Short mmCIF file of C-alpha atoms in Angstrom, two decimals:
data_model
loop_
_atom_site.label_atom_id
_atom_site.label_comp_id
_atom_site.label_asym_id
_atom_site.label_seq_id
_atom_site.Cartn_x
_atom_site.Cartn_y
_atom_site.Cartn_z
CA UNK T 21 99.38 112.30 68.73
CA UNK T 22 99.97 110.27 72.06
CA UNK T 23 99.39 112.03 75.53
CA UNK T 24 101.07 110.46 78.37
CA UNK T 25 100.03 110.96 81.81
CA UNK T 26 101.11 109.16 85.01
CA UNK T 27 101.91 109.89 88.76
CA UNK T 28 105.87 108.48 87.90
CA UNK T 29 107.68 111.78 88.54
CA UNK T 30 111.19 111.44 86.99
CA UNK T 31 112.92 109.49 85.30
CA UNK T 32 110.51 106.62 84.67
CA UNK T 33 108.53 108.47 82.37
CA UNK T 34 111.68 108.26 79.34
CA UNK T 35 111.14 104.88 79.62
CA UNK T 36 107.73 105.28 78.11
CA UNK T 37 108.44 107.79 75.68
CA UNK T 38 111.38 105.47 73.94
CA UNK T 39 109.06 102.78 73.67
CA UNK T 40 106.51 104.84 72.17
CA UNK T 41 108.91 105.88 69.63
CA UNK T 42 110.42 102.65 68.97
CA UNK T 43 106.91 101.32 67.89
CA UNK T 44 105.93 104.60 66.33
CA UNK T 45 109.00 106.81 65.41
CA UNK T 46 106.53 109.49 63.67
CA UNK T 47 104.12 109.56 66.74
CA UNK T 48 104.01 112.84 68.31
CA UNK T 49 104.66 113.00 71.76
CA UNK T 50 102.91 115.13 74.25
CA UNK T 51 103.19 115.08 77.93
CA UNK T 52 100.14 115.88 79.98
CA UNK T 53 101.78 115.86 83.46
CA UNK T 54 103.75 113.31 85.38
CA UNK T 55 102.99 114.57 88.99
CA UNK T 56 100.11 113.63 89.49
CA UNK T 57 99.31 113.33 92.87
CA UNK T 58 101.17 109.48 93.84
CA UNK T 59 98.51 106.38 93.96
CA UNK T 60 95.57 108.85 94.03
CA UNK T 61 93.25 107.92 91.13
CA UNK T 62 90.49 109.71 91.78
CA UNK T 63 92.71 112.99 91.43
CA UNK T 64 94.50 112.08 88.32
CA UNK T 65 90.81 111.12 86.91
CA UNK T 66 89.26 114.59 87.87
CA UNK T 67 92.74 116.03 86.24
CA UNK T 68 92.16 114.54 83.15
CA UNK T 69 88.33 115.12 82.44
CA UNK T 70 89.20 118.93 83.02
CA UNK T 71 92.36 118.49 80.21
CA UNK T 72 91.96 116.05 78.08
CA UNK T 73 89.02 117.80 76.22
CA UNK T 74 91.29 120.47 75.10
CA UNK T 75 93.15 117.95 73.10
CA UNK T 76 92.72 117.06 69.65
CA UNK T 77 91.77 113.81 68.48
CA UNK T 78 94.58 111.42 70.33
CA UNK T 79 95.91 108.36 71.71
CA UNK T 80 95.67 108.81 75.53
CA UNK T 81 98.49 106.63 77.21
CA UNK T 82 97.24 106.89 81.43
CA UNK T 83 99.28 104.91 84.33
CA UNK T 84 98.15 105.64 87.41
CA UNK T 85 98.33 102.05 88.54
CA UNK T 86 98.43 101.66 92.63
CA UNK T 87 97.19 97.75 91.57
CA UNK T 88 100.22 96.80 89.34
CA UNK T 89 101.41 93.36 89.55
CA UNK T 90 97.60 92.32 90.52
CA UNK T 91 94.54 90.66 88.29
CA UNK T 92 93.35 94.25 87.50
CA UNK T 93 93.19 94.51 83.65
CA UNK T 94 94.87 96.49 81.36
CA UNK T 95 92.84 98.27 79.07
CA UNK T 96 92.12 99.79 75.43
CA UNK T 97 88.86 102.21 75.62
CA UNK T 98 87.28 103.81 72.84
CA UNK T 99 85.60 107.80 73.06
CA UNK T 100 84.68 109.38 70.35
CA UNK T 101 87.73 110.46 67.97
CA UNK T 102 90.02 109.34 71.31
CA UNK T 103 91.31 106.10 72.62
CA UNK T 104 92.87 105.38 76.17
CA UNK T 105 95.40 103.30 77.29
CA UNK T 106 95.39 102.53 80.96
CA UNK T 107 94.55 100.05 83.88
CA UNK T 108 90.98 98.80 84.64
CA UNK T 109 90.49 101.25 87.77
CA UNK T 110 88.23 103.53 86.24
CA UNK T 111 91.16 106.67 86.09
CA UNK T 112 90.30 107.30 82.48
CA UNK T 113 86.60 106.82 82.60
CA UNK T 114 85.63 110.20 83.54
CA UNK T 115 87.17 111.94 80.68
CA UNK T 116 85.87 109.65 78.29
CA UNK T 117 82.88 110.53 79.17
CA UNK T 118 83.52 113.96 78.26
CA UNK T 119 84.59 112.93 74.80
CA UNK T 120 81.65 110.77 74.09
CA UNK T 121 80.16 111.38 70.65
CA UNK T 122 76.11 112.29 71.19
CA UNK T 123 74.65 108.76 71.45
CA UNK T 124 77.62 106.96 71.92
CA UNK T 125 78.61 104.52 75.02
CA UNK T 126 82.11 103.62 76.21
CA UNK T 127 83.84 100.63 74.60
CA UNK T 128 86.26 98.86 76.10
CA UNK T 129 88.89 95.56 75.42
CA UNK T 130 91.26 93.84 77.29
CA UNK T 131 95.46 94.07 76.47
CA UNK T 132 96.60 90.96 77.74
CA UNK T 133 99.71 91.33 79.47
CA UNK T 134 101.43 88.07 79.83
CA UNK T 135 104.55 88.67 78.40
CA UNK T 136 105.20 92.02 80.30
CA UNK T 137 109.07 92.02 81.22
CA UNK T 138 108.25 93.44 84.84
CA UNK T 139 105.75 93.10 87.39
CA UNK T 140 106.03 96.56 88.77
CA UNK T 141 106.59 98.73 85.53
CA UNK T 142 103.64 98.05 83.28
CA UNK T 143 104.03 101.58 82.05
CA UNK T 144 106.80 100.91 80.31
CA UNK T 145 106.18 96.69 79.15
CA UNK T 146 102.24 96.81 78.96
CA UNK T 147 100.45 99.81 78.29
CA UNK T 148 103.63 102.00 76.32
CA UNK T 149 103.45 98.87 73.66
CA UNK T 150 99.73 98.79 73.21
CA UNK T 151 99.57 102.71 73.09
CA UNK T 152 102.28 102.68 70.09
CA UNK T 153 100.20 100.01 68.76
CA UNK T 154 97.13 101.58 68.82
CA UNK T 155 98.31 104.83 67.45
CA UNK T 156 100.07 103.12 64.37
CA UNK T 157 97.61 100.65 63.19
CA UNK T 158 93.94 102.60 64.16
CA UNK T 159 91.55 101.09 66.94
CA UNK T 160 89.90 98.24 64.49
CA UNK T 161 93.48 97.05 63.37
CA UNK T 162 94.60 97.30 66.75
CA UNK T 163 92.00 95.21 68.35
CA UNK T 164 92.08 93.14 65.36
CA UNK T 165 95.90 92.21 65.61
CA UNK T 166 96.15 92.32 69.27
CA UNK T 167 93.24 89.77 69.79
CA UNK T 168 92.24 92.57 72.47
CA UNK T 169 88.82 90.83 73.51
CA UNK T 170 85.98 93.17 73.71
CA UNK T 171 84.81 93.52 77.51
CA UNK T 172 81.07 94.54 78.90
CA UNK T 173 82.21 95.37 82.45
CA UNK T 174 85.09 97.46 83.70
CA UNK T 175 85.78 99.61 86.86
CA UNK T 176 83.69 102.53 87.19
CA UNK T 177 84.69 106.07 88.89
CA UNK T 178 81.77 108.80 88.92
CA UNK T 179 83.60 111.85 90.91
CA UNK T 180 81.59 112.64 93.96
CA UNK T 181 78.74 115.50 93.78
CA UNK T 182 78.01 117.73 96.07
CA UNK T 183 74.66 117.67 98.17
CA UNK T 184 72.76 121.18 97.91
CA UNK T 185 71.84 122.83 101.30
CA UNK T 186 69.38 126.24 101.88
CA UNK T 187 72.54 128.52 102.09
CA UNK T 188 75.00 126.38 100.01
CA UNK T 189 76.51 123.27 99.49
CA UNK T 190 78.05 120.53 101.35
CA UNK T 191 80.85 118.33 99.45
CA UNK T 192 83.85 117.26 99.39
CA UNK T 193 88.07 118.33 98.50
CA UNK T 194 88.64 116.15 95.13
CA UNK T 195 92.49 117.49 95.29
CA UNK T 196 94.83 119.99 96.02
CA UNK T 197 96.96 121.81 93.68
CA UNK T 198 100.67 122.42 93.50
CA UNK T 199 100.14 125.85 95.20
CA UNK T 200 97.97 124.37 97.95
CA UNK T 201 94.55 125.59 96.47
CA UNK T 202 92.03 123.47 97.84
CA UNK T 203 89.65 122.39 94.52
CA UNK T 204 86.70 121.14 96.20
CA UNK T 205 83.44 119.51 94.04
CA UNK T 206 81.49 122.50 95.17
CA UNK T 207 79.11 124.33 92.62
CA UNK T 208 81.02 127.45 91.64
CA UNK T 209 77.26 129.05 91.50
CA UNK T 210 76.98 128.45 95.48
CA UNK T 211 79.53 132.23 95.40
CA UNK T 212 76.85 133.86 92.58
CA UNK T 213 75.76 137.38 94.29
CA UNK T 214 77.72 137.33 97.82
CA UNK T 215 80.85 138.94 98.54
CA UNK T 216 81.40 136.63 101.71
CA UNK T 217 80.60 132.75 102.49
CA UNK T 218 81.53 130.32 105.40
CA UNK T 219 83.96 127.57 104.53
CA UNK T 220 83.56 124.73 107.46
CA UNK T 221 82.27 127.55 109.86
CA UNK T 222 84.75 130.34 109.13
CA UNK T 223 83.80 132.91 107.18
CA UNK T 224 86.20 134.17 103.91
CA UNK T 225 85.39 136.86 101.14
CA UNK T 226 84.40 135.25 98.17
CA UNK T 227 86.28 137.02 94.94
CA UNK T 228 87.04 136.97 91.69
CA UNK T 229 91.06 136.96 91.86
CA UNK T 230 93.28 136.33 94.40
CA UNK T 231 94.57 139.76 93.46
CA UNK T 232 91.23 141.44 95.38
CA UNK T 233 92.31 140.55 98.97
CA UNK T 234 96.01 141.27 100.41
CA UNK T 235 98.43 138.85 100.50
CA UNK T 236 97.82 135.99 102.72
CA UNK T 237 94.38 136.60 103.21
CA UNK T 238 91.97 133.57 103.27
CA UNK T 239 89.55 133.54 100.03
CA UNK T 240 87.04 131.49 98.48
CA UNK T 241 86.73 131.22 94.33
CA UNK T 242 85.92 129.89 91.88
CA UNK T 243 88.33 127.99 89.41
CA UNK T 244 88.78 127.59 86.00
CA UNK T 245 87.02 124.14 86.47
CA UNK T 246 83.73 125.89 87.96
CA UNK T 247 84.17 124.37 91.50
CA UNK T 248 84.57 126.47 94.31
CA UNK T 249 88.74 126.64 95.72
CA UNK T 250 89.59 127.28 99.38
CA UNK T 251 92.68 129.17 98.80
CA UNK T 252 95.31 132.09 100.24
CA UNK T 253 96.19 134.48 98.29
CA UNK T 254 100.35 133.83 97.60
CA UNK T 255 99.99 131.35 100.37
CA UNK T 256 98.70 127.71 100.65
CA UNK T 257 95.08 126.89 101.49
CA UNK T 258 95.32 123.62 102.15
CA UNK T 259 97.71 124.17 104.99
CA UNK T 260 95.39 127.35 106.02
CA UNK T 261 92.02 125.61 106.31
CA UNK T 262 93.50 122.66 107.20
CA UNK T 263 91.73 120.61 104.43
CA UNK T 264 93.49 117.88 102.00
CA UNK T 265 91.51 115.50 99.67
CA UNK T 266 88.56 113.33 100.71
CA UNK T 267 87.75 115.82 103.87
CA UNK T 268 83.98 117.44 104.04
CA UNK T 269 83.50 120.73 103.19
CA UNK T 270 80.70 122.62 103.73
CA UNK T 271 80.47 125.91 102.11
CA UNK T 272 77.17 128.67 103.42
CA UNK T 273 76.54 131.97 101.91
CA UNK T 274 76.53 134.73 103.75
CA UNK T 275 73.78 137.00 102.55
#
């Protein structure tokens, strides 16, 4: 199986998946999503650690790639039963963690991309080859054939934690959703026991569902990634608390 994942939209994303197939005609081709949010690694990252675990042993083909056309390397990284595709700016590294085997460390090598055909589409002439590769021949043939050169140092990306406070949390919004929920990197155990908190001074009802206030009343949750969600219910909470990724949050019980 090969997952593909990129911020590309449509079409470019064909592109990929002929490649793929030329290389590998049996390779089974599953799309993880293509909309990721544009240029924003650290959201396609925190996307992928919370999906890619579901997945059964796979080749993981990742371009989100705002430095394409620069030095930054492309990569081949070994987790567990997986292997990643994808450039050297940490956007897979958080979900291979998640798929380390107990006692194991990420392994990395360098594709060398010389020959790629374009400068601005190493999806499709860099990373789509190497993926078809890699799921054909197995990682040591890969490497092997490719003369992929095994590399110590690549770029890192932790996702920010929150900071604990006496009534809650204080963190940060990692990304918003397609329906404007607000996913921020607060502890969904900051909600345990209250039925009402303060999101950035204003206080919400903190539920289960959406489905427990009326529509378009503010709410806080917690998602199915365990972090706490500023959110409306049918309505957009990004645009209602005014939030979008990167801002603060800070998030108080009310007891």
């Amino acid at each position: 199986m090969i997952t593909l994942s990129s911020d590309f939209g449509s079409p470019y994303p064909a592109a990929m998946r002929g490649v793929l197939l030329r290389r590998d005609p049996d390779a089974r081709l599953v799309d993880v999503s293509h909309e990721f949010p544009r240029q924003d690694v650290r959201a396609a990252a925190f996307w992928l650690r919370e999906l890619l675990p579901y997945f059964p042993p796979a080749v993981h083909l990742v371009v989100v790639d705002p430095g394409v056309g620069t030095e930054r390397a492309a990569l081949a990284v070994k987790a567990g039963e997986h292997a990643f595709v994808a450039p050297d700016n940490g956007v897979v590294v958080p979900a291979a963690r998640e798929l380390l085997a107990d006692g194991e460390s990420l392994r990395a090598w360098r594709i060398e991309d010389a020959d790629a055909a374009s400068s601005t589409f190493h999806g499709r002439d860099v990373f789509a080859p190497a993926a078809g590769e890699l799921h054909r021949l197995g990682f040591g043939e890969f490497t092997d054939r490719v003369g992929a050169a095994r590399v110590d140092e690549f770029e890192d990306l932790e996702l920010p934690a929150a900071s604990p406070t006496e009534s809650g949390a204080v963190g940060e919004v990692l990304t918003v959703d397609d329906f404007g929920n607000v996913i921020t990197n607060v502890p969904g155990r900051v909600l345990d026991g209250v039925e009402t908190v303060r999101v950035n001074g204003r206080e919400v009802p903190a539920v289960e569902t959406f489905a427990r206030v009326p529509t378009g009343q503010w709410l806080a949750t917690v998602g199915s990634h365990g972090y706490v969600e500023c959110d409306v219910n049918q309505g957009r909470g990004d645009r209602a608390f005014d939030l979008e990724p990167g801002d603060d949050v800070r998030v108080d019980r009310v007891e």
